[in-house]
Amino acid sequence: MSNLTLSGLFVYPVKGARGIALDRARAQSLGIEHDRRFMIVDPDGEFLTQREHPEIALIETAIEGDALVLHAKGHGPLRLPLRPEGPTDRRVRVWSDKCRAVFVGDEAAAYLSDYLGRRAELVYMPEEAARRVDGRYVSRKERVGFADGFPYLLTTEGSLADLNARLREAVPMDRFRPNLVVRGAPPWSEDAWTTLSVGSIVFHLRKPCSRCNVITVDQATGARGKDPLATLATFRARANRVYFGWNMVAEGEGELCVGDAVTLLARSYDEVG
């Protein structure tokens, strides 16, 4: 395939909250710089996401210099340090992983608790506290922040177009919360990709991304429906899981820019659907 390009680049500073579209970004081993380094947790350290709290989708995020700015619907903006300092003594859980984090502070906890209508806190993962990626798919050296399991998620415009052709109402790409979006590929051709480069960065596709009810949440309103999950389940299911997009790890670090050439370096023929 030729003429593949990077058409979208996104960072999600707070796990579950609204992402930020970028023109350029720094690719690091943990993911896009600042990606999912913050997370909302309950008093027991269990992570809170759109799965149970779709209103988290309405928490806007922005990066302004050395500050992270949150703006929850119906609330004023809250400015926080982008790299909070403090002891990594807050024990939190992401799925089955227990990890250490920095408690961001009482002001952020009060802000989120008031917005969500329940006790909540904001925590930060410094680089030294990062989790290991599942060793079934990568070497033990690969690490990740608060993302579900991998540092990067890739989707393609072609696959979304094919899905939307099957839906009563089309959905935008933000339903799937990718980091990288590729233009110019036939629908679902990414199922056969194993290694590609974006600009000067090499990525390895390790696992198709199984989807949950987060993709049924309208990211602009917080409303939940049945699609696109129900429709995806009719043709993109395997072993009781539904797939859209691919989880990746990066080889090296560097800058990514929208418009970068995407070059397919290796492929297999093990299709998902």
PDB file of C-alpha atoms in Angstrom:
ATOM      1  CA  MET A   1       0.000   0.000   0.000  1.00  0.00           C
ATOM      2  CA  SER A   2       1.249   3.472  -0.863  1.00  0.00           C
ATOM      3  CA  ASN A   3       0.113   6.959   0.081  1.00  0.00           C
ATOM      4  CA  LEU A   4      -0.685   6.074   3.680  1.00  0.00           C
ATOM      5  CA  THR A   5      -0.534   9.119   5.919  1.00  0.00           C
ATOM      6  CA  LEU A   6      -1.056  10.031   9.543  1.00  0.00           C
ATOM      7  CA  SER A   7      -4.321  11.972   9.546  1.00  0.00           C
ATOM      8  CA  GLY A   8      -4.994  12.188  13.280  1.00  0.00           C
ATOM      9  CA  LEU A   9      -2.896  12.475  16.426  1.00  0.00           C
ATOM     10  CA  PHE A  10      -4.462  12.547  19.898  1.00  0.00           C
ATOM     11  CA  VAL A  11      -3.417  12.679  23.526  1.00  0.00           C
ATOM     12  CA  TYR A  12      -5.596  11.936  26.563  1.00  0.00           C
ATOM     13  CA  PRO A  13      -3.913  13.415  29.639  1.00  0.00           C
ATOM     14  CA  VAL A  14      -6.591  12.072  32.014  1.00  0.00           C
ATOM     15  CA  LYS A  15      -7.745   8.498  31.522  1.00  0.00           C
ATOM     16  CA  GLY A  16     -11.389   8.578  30.397  1.00  0.00           C
ATOM     17  CA  ALA A  17     -11.591  12.363  29.993  1.00  0.00           C
ATOM     18  CA  ARG A  18     -11.773  14.232  26.702  1.00  0.00           C
ATOM     19  CA  GLY A  19      -8.714  14.073  24.483  1.00  0.00           C
ATOM     20  CA  ILE A  20      -6.765  16.765  22.661  1.00  0.00           C
ATOM     21  CA  ALA A  21      -6.193  16.773  18.893  1.00  0.00           C
ATOM     22  CA  LEU A  22      -2.586  17.615  18.065  1.00  0.00           C
ATOM     23  CA  ASP A  23      -0.679  18.672  14.968  1.00  0.00           C
ATOM     24  CA  ARG A  24       2.557  17.252  16.349  1.00  0.00           C
ATOM     25  CA  ALA A  25       3.584  15.295  19.406  1.00  0.00           C
ATOM     26  CA  ARG A  26       6.528  13.603  21.059  1.00  0.00           C
ATOM     27  CA  ALA A  27       6.399   9.809  20.822  1.00  0.00           C
ATOM     28  CA  GLN A  28       7.885   8.161  23.906  1.00  0.00           C
ATOM     29  CA  SER A  29       8.114   4.617  25.219  1.00  0.00           C
ATOM     30  CA  LEU A  30       5.123   5.225  27.520  1.00  0.00           C
ATOM     31  CA  GLY A  31       3.043   6.614  24.656  1.00  0.00           C
ATOM     32  CA  ILE A  32       2.391  10.102  23.339  1.00  0.00           C
ATOM     33  CA  GLU A  33       3.961  12.561  25.783  1.00  0.00           C
ATOM     34  CA  HIS A  34       1.493  13.207  28.663  1.00  0.00           C
ATOM     35  CA  ASP A  35      -0.892  10.483  27.489  1.00  0.00           C
ATOM     36  CA  ARG A  36      -2.956   8.962  30.319  1.00  0.00           C
ATOM     37  CA  ARG A  37      -0.556   9.976  33.045  1.00  0.00           C
ATOM     38  CA  PHE A  38      -3.480  11.143  35.198  1.00  0.00           C
ATOM     39  CA  MET A  39      -6.369   8.983  36.383  1.00  0.00           C
ATOM     40  CA  ILE A  40      -9.544   9.469  38.412  1.00  0.00           C
ATOM     41  CA  VAL A  41      -9.912   6.975  41.259  1.00  0.00           C
ATOM     42  CA  ASP A  42     -12.274   6.280  44.133  1.00  0.00           C
ATOM     43  CA  PRO A  43     -11.099   6.403  47.776  1.00  0.00           C
ATOM     44  CA  ASP A  44      -9.970   2.771  47.504  1.00  0.00           C
ATOM     45  CA  GLY A  45      -7.759   3.550  44.516  1.00  0.00           C
ATOM     46  CA  GLU A  46      -9.999   1.819  41.948  1.00  0.00           C
ATOM     47  CA  PHE A  47     -10.019   3.612  38.606  1.00  0.00           C
ATOM     48  CA  LEU A  48     -13.182   5.379  37.404  1.00  0.00           C
ATOM     49  CA  THR A  49     -13.904   5.563  33.678  1.00  0.00           C
ATOM     50  CA  GLN A  50     -16.696   6.149  31.180  1.00  0.00           C
ATOM     51  CA  ARG A  51     -17.690   2.506  31.493  1.00  0.00           C
ATOM     52  CA  GLU A  52     -19.587   3.312  34.688  1.00  0.00           C
ATOM     53  CA  HIS A  53     -19.489   7.117  34.561  1.00  0.00           C
ATOM     54  CA  PRO A  54     -20.117   8.368  31.003  1.00  0.00           C
ATOM     55  CA  GLU A  55     -20.134  11.940  32.299  1.00  0.00           C
ATOM     56  CA  ILE A  56     -16.336  11.726  32.511  1.00  0.00           C
ATOM     57  CA  ALA A  57     -16.426  12.226  28.727  1.00  0.00           C
ATOM     58  CA  LEU A  58     -17.487  15.823  29.382  1.00  0.00           C
ATOM     59  CA  ILE A  59     -14.348  16.716  31.332  1.00  0.00           C
ATOM     60  CA  GLU A  60     -12.330  18.772  28.860  1.00  0.00           C
ATOM     61  CA  THR A  61      -8.548  18.748  29.103  1.00  0.00           C
ATOM     62  CA  ALA A  62      -5.937  21.216  27.893  1.00  0.00           C
ATOM     63  CA  ILE A  63      -2.192  21.544  28.268  1.00  0.00           C
ATOM     64  CA  GLU A  64      -1.021  25.118  28.765  1.00  0.00           C
ATOM     65  CA  GLY A  65       2.702  25.381  29.349  1.00  0.00           C
ATOM     66  CA  ASP A  66       3.475  23.442  32.535  1.00  0.00           C
ATOM     67  CA  ALA A  67      -0.193  23.166  33.513  1.00  0.00           C
ATOM     68  CA  LEU A  68      -2.987  20.689  32.965  1.00  0.00           C
ATOM     69  CA  VAL A  69      -6.343  22.461  32.782  1.00  0.00           C
ATOM     70  CA  LEU A  70      -9.560  20.574  33.519  1.00  0.00           C
ATOM     71  CA  HIS A  71     -12.963  21.996  32.632  1.00  0.00           C
ATOM     72  CA  ALA A  72     -15.906  19.843  33.692  1.00  0.00           C
ATOM     73  CA  LYS A  73     -19.354  20.635  32.380  1.00  0.00           C
ATOM     74  CA  GLY A  74     -21.077  23.161  34.646  1.00  0.00           C
ATOM     75  CA  HIS A  75     -17.837  23.937  36.461  1.00  0.00           C
ATOM     76  CA  GLY A  76     -15.105  26.487  35.981  1.00  0.00           C
ATOM     77  CA  PRO A  77     -11.601  25.549  34.846  1.00  0.00           C
ATOM     78  CA  LEU A  78      -9.152  23.962  37.268  1.00  0.00           C
ATOM     79  CA  ARG A  79      -5.437  24.517  36.692  1.00  0.00           C
ATOM     80  CA  LEU A  80      -3.049  21.833  37.959  1.00  0.00           C
ATOM     81  CA  PRO A  81       0.670  21.092  37.594  1.00  0.00           C
ATOM     82  CA  LEU A  82       1.352  18.973  34.519  1.00  0.00           C
ATOM     83  CA  ARG A  83       3.995  16.990  36.417  1.00  0.00           C
ATOM     84  CA  PRO A  84       2.872  16.893  40.044  1.00  0.00           C
ATOM     85  CA  GLU A  85       5.571  16.193  42.581  1.00  0.00           C
ATOM     86  CA  GLY A  86       5.202  14.227  45.769  1.00  0.00           C
ATOM     87  CA  PRO A  87       5.600  10.774  47.235  1.00  0.00           C
ATOM     88  CA  THR A  88       4.415   7.867  45.072  1.00  0.00           C
ATOM     89  CA  ASP A  89       2.650   6.319  48.035  1.00  0.00           C
ATOM     90  CA  ARG A  90      -0.899   6.271  46.669  1.00  0.00           C
ATOM     91  CA  ARG A  91      -1.725   2.690  45.752  1.00  0.00           C
ATOM     92  CA  VAL A  92      -4.109   2.445  42.784  1.00  0.00           C
ATOM     93  CA  ARG A  93      -5.451  -0.265  40.526  1.00  0.00           C
ATOM     94  CA  VAL A  94      -5.874  -0.415  36.736  1.00  0.00           C
ATOM     95  CA  TRP A  95      -7.635  -3.659  35.898  1.00  0.00           C
ATOM     96  CA  SER A  96      -5.484  -6.332  37.572  1.00  0.00           C
ATOM     97  CA  ASP A  97      -2.421  -4.088  37.897  1.00  0.00           C
ATOM     98  CA  LYS A  98      -1.591  -2.448  41.197  1.00  0.00           C
ATOM     99  CA  CYS A  99       0.742   0.495  40.907  1.00  0.00           C
ATOM    100  CA  ARG A 100       2.062   3.531  42.721  1.00  0.00           C
ATOM    101  CA  ALA A 101       0.944   7.066  42.007  1.00  0.00           C
ATOM    102  CA  VAL A 102       1.136  10.629  43.286  1.00  0.00           C
ATOM    103  CA  PHE A 103      -1.996  12.068  44.935  1.00  0.00           C
ATOM    104  CA  VAL A 104      -2.573  15.323  43.044  1.00  0.00           C
ATOM    105  CA  GLY A 105      -4.237  17.131  45.937  1.00  0.00           C
ATOM    106  CA  ASP A 106      -7.397  18.086  47.785  1.00  0.00           C
ATOM    107  CA  GLU A 107      -8.453  20.784  45.316  1.00  0.00           C
ATOM    108  CA  ALA A 108      -8.611  18.337  42.404  1.00  0.00           C
ATOM    109  CA  ALA A 109     -10.349  15.750  44.609  1.00  0.00           C
ATOM    110  CA  ALA A 110     -13.019  18.244  45.666  1.00  0.00           C
ATOM    111  CA  TYR A 111     -13.532  19.405  42.056  1.00  0.00           C
ATOM    112  CA  LEU A 112     -14.012  15.899  40.693  1.00  0.00           C
ATOM    113  CA  SER A 113     -16.096  14.741  43.652  1.00  0.00           C
ATOM    114  CA  ASP A 114     -18.489  17.639  43.179  1.00  0.00           C
ATOM    115  CA  TYR A 115     -18.774  17.009  39.444  1.00  0.00           C
ATOM    116  CA  LEU A 116     -19.250  13.228  39.683  1.00  0.00           C
ATOM    117  CA  GLY A 117     -21.472  13.327  42.757  1.00  0.00           C
ATOM    118  CA  ARG A 118     -19.280  10.829  44.578  1.00  0.00           C
ATOM    119  CA  ARG A 119     -15.908  10.831  46.298  1.00  0.00           C
ATOM    120  CA  ALA A 120     -13.111  10.862  43.769  1.00  0.00           C
ATOM    121  CA  GLU A 121      -9.439  11.743  43.589  1.00  0.00           C
ATOM    122  CA  LEU A 122      -6.949  12.534  40.851  1.00  0.00           C
ATOM    123  CA  VAL A 123      -3.635  10.702  40.765  1.00  0.00           C
ATOM    124  CA  TYR A 124      -0.544  11.042  38.591  1.00  0.00           C
ATOM    125  CA  MET A 125       1.873   8.370  37.389  1.00  0.00           C
ATOM    126  CA  PRO A 126       5.497   9.526  37.200  1.00  0.00           C
ATOM    127  CA  GLU A 127       7.710   7.724  34.730  1.00  0.00           C
ATOM    128  CA  GLU A 128       9.469   5.638  37.373  1.00  0.00           C
ATOM    129  CA  ALA A 129       6.130   4.150  38.494  1.00  0.00           C
ATOM    130  CA  ALA A 130       4.987   2.985  35.046  1.00  0.00           C
ATOM    131  CA  ARG A 131       3.399  -0.462  34.635  1.00  0.00           C
ATOM    132  CA  ARG A 132       4.666  -3.336  32.541  1.00  0.00           C
ATOM    133  CA  VAL A 133       2.832  -4.226  29.352  1.00  0.00           C
ATOM    134  CA  ASP A 134       1.402  -7.754  29.302  1.00  0.00           C
ATOM    135  CA  GLY A 135       4.382 -10.034  28.691  1.00  0.00           C
ATOM    136  CA  ARG A 136       2.304 -12.342  26.476  1.00  0.00           C
ATOM    137  CA  TYR A 137       2.527  -9.733  23.726  1.00  0.00           C
ATOM    138  CA  VAL A 138       5.801  -7.848  24.280  1.00  0.00           C
ATOM    139  CA  SER A 139       9.178  -8.097  25.923  1.00  0.00           C
ATOM    140  CA  ARG A 140       9.240  -7.389  29.638  1.00  0.00           C
ATOM    141  CA  LYS A 141      10.932  -4.025  29.069  1.00  0.00           C
ATOM    142  CA  GLU A 142       7.821  -2.427  27.531  1.00  0.00           C
ATOM    143  CA  ARG A 143       5.928  -0.118  29.896  1.00  0.00           C
ATOM    144  CA  VAL A 144       2.689   1.852  29.902  1.00  0.00           C
ATOM    145  CA  GLY A 145       1.039   4.588  31.950  1.00  0.00           C
ATOM    146  CA  PHE A 146      -2.652   4.456  32.949  1.00  0.00           C
ATOM    147  CA  ALA A 147      -3.848   3.323  29.482  1.00  0.00           C
ATOM    148  CA  ASP A 148      -5.782   0.064  29.568  1.00  0.00           C
ATOM    149  CA  GLY A 149      -2.878  -2.062  28.443  1.00  0.00           C
ATOM    150  CA  PHE A 150      -0.640  -0.604  25.715  1.00  0.00           C
ATOM    151  CA  PRO A 151       1.131   2.709  25.071  1.00  0.00           C
ATOM    152  CA  TYR A 152      -0.453   3.355  21.669  1.00  0.00           C
ATOM    153  CA  LEU A 153      -3.742   2.711  19.871  1.00  0.00           C
ATOM    154  CA  LEU A 154      -4.016   2.945  16.089  1.00  0.00           C
ATOM    155  CA  THR A 155      -7.182   3.150  13.984  1.00  0.00           C
ATOM    156  CA  THR A 156      -7.820   3.771  10.286  1.00  0.00           C
ATOM    157  CA  GLU A 157     -10.248   6.023   8.475  1.00  0.00           C
ATOM    158  CA  GLY A 158     -11.091   3.218   6.043  1.00  0.00           C
ATOM    159  CA  SER A 159     -12.330   0.877   8.764  1.00  0.00           C
ATOM    160  CA  LEU A 160     -14.416   3.620  10.340  1.00  0.00           C
ATOM    161  CA  ALA A 161     -15.970   4.408   6.954  1.00  0.00           C
ATOM    162  CA  ASP A 162     -16.905   0.754   6.492  1.00  0.00           C
ATOM    163  CA  LEU A 163     -18.419   0.604   9.982  1.00  0.00           C
ATOM    164  CA  ASN A 164     -20.365   3.820   9.420  1.00  0.00           C
ATOM    165  CA  ALA A 165     -21.802   2.417   6.185  1.00  0.00           C
ATOM    166  CA  ARG A 166     -23.438  -0.274   8.334  1.00  0.00           C
ATOM    167  CA  LEU A 167     -24.821   2.094  10.995  1.00  0.00           C
ATOM    168  CA  ARG A 168     -28.061   4.066  10.997  1.00  0.00           C
ATOM    169  CA  GLU A 169     -26.150   7.059  12.324  1.00  0.00           C
ATOM    170  CA  ALA A 170     -22.456   7.529  11.644  1.00  0.00           C
ATOM    171  CA  VAL A 171     -20.087   7.961  14.576  1.00  0.00           C
ATOM    172  CA  PRO A 172     -16.892  10.039  14.662  1.00  0.00           C
ATOM    173  CA  MET A 173     -13.472   8.581  15.370  1.00  0.00           C
ATOM    174  CA  ASP A 174     -13.443  10.006  18.896  1.00  0.00           C
ATOM    175  CA  ARG A 175     -15.695   7.117  19.994  1.00  0.00           C
ATOM    176  CA  PHE A 176     -12.622   4.881  19.761  1.00  0.00           C
ATOM    177  CA  ARG A 177     -10.145   7.218  21.493  1.00  0.00           C
ATOM    178  CA  PRO A 178      -7.126   6.456  19.268  1.00  0.00           C
ATOM    179  CA  ASN A 179      -3.675   8.010  19.492  1.00  0.00           C
ATOM    180  CA  LEU A 180      -2.860   7.612  15.790  1.00  0.00           C
ATOM    181  CA  VAL A 181      -5.259   7.583  12.833  1.00  0.00           C
ATOM    182  CA  VAL A 182      -4.144   6.436   9.382  1.00  0.00           C
ATOM    183  CA  ARG A 183      -5.625   7.594   6.074  1.00  0.00           C
ATOM    184  CA  GLY A 184      -5.428   5.733   2.755  1.00  0.00           C
ATOM    185  CA  ALA A 185      -5.761   2.102   3.889  1.00  0.00           C
ATOM    186  CA  PRO A 186      -8.566  -0.219   2.724  1.00  0.00           C
ATOM    187  CA  PRO A 187     -11.046  -1.167   5.464  1.00  0.00           C
ATOM    188  CA  TRP A 188      -9.650  -3.634   7.997  1.00  0.00           C
ATOM    189  CA  SER A 189      -6.327  -4.008   6.180  1.00  0.00           C
ATOM    190  CA  GLU A 190      -4.632  -3.141   9.487  1.00  0.00           C
ATOM    191  CA  ASP A 191      -5.526  -6.651  10.674  1.00  0.00           C
ATOM    192  CA  ALA A 192      -2.594  -7.925   8.645  1.00  0.00           C
ATOM    193  CA  TRP A 193      -0.068  -5.260   9.660  1.00  0.00           C
ATOM    194  CA  THR A 194       2.662  -6.165  12.126  1.00  0.00           C
ATOM    195  CA  THR A 195       5.238  -3.383  11.794  1.00  0.00           C
ATOM    196  CA  LEU A 196       5.036   0.108  10.332  1.00  0.00           C
ATOM    197  CA  SER A 197       6.812   3.423  10.504  1.00  0.00           C
ATOM    198  CA  VAL A 198       5.263   6.841  10.997  1.00  0.00           C
ATOM    199  CA  GLY A 199       7.794   9.458  10.053  1.00  0.00           C
ATOM    200  CA  SER A 200      10.985   8.187  11.673  1.00  0.00           C
ATOM    201  CA  ILE A 201       9.296   6.123  14.430  1.00  0.00           C
ATOM    202  CA  VAL A 202       8.795   2.368  14.099  1.00  0.00           C
ATOM    203  CA  PHE A 203       5.693   0.835  15.684  1.00  0.00           C
ATOM    204  CA  HIS A 204       4.871  -2.819  16.304  1.00  0.00           C
ATOM    205  CA  LEU A 205       1.212  -3.855  16.254  1.00  0.00           C
ATOM    206  CA  ARG A 206       0.859  -6.368  19.078  1.00  0.00           C
ATOM    207  CA  LYS A 207      -2.814  -7.015  19.719  1.00  0.00           C
ATOM    208  CA  PRO A 208      -6.206  -6.062  18.246  1.00  0.00           C
ATOM    209  CA  CYS A 209      -8.071  -3.752  20.614  1.00  0.00           C
ATOM    210  CA  SER A 210     -11.143  -5.327  22.196  1.00  0.00           C
ATOM    211  CA  ARG A 211     -13.904  -2.798  22.774  1.00  0.00           C
ATOM    212  CA  CYS A 212     -16.364  -2.256  25.607  1.00  0.00           C
ATOM    213  CA  ASN A 213     -19.349   0.017  26.209  1.00  0.00           C
ATOM    214  CA  VAL A 214     -17.170   3.149  26.198  1.00  0.00           C
ATOM    215  CA  ILE A 215     -17.604   3.287  22.416  1.00  0.00           C
ATOM    216  CA  THR A 216     -21.374   3.611  22.928  1.00  0.00           C
ATOM    217  CA  VAL A 217     -20.861   6.927  24.763  1.00  0.00           C
ATOM    218  CA  ASP A 218     -21.297  10.077  22.674  1.00  0.00           C
ATOM    219  CA  GLN A 219     -18.132  11.993  23.531  1.00  0.00           C
ATOM    220  CA  ALA A 220     -19.844  15.333  22.909  1.00  0.00           C
ATOM    221  CA  THR A 221     -22.901  14.761  25.126  1.00  0.00           C
ATOM    222  CA  GLY A 222     -22.154  11.834  27.436  1.00  0.00           C
ATOM    223  CA  ALA A 223     -25.294  10.038  26.206  1.00  0.00           C
ATOM    224  CA  ARG A 224     -25.068   6.255  25.854  1.00  0.00           C
ATOM    225  CA  GLY A 225     -26.678   4.048  23.201  1.00  0.00           C
ATOM    226  CA  LYS A 226     -26.172   0.543  21.800  1.00  0.00           C
ATOM    227  CA  ASP A 227     -24.082   1.325  18.738  1.00  0.00           C
ATOM    228  CA  PRO A 228     -21.510   1.111  17.362  1.00  0.00           C
ATOM    229  CA  LEU A 229     -20.772  -1.828  19.696  1.00  0.00           C
ATOM    230  CA  ALA A 230     -23.872  -3.796  18.699  1.00  0.00           C
ATOM    231  CA  THR A 231     -23.140  -3.481  14.987  1.00  0.00           C
ATOM    232  CA  LEU A 232     -19.441  -4.238  15.386  1.00  0.00           C
ATOM    233  CA  ALA A 233     -20.420  -7.428  17.207  1.00  0.00           C
ATOM    234  CA  THR A 234     -22.143  -8.697  14.049  1.00  0.00           C
ATOM    235  CA  PHE A 235     -18.930  -8.822  12.011  1.00  0.00           C
ATOM    236  CA  ARG A 236     -15.902  -7.987  14.168  1.00  0.00           C
ATOM    237  CA  ALA A 237     -16.227 -10.521  16.990  1.00  0.00           C
ATOM    238  CA  ARG A 238     -13.963 -13.341  18.015  1.00  0.00           C
ATOM    239  CA  ALA A 239     -14.143 -15.438  21.208  1.00  0.00           C
ATOM    240  CA  ASN A 240     -16.872 -13.205  22.671  1.00  0.00           C
ATOM    241  CA  ARG A 241     -14.839 -10.025  22.159  1.00  0.00           C
ATOM    242  CA  VAL A 242     -15.426  -7.197  19.692  1.00  0.00           C
ATOM    243  CA  TYR A 243     -12.480  -5.521  17.984  1.00  0.00           C
ATOM    244  CA  PHE A 244     -11.687  -2.131  16.459  1.00  0.00           C
ATOM    245  CA  GLY A 245      -8.160  -0.731  16.205  1.00  0.00           C
ATOM    246  CA  TRP A 246      -4.767  -2.126  17.169  1.00  0.00           C
ATOM    247  CA  ASN A 247      -2.611  -1.802  20.270  1.00  0.00           C
ATOM    248  CA  MET A 248       1.012  -0.883  19.573  1.00  0.00           C
ATOM    249  CA  VAL A 249       4.404  -0.254  21.113  1.00  0.00           C
ATOM    250  CA  ALA A 250       7.036   2.122  19.748  1.00  0.00           C
ATOM    251  CA  GLU A 251      10.650   1.433  18.920  1.00  0.00           C
ATOM    252  CA  GLY A 252      12.574   4.526  19.921  1.00  0.00           C
ATOM    253  CA  GLU A 253      11.377   8.068  20.477  1.00  0.00           C
ATOM    254  CA  GLY A 254      10.879  11.115  18.301  1.00  0.00           C
ATOM    255  CA  GLU A 255       8.397  13.551  16.836  1.00  0.00           C
ATOM    256  CA  LEU A 256       5.170  12.653  15.070  1.00  0.00           C
ATOM    257  CA  CYS A 257       3.331  15.110  12.830  1.00  0.00           C
ATOM    258  CA  VAL A 258      -0.058  14.969  11.143  1.00  0.00           C
ATOM    259  CA  GLY A 259       0.695  14.398   7.470  1.00  0.00           C
ATOM    260  CA  ASP A 260       3.658  12.100   8.155  1.00  0.00           C
ATOM    261  CA  ALA A 261       4.074   9.234   5.723  1.00  0.00           C
ATOM    262  CA  VAL A 262       3.053   5.830   7.080  1.00  0.00           C
ATOM    263  CA  THR A 263       5.094   2.958   5.674  1.00  0.00           C
ATOM    264  CA  LEU A 264       4.111  -0.678   6.088  1.00  0.00           C
ATOM    265  CA  LEU A 265       7.245  -2.643   6.999  1.00  0.00           C
ATOM    266  CA  ALA A 266       5.867  -6.118   7.749  1.00  0.00           C
ATOM    267  CA  ARG A 267       2.560  -7.914   7.652  1.00  0.00           C
ATOM    268  CA  SER A 268       0.867 -11.225   8.418  1.00  0.00           C
ATOM    269  CA  TYR A 269      -2.421 -12.707   7.261  1.00  0.00           C
ATOM    270  CA  ASP A 270      -4.191 -13.443  10.543  1.00  0.00           C
ATOM    271  CA  GLU A 271      -7.371 -11.408  10.171  1.00  0.00           C
ATOM    272  CA  VAL A 272      -9.649 -10.607  13.100  1.00  0.00           C
ATOM    273  CA  GLY A 273     -13.052 -10.555  11.470  1.00  0.00           C
TER     274      GLY A 273
END
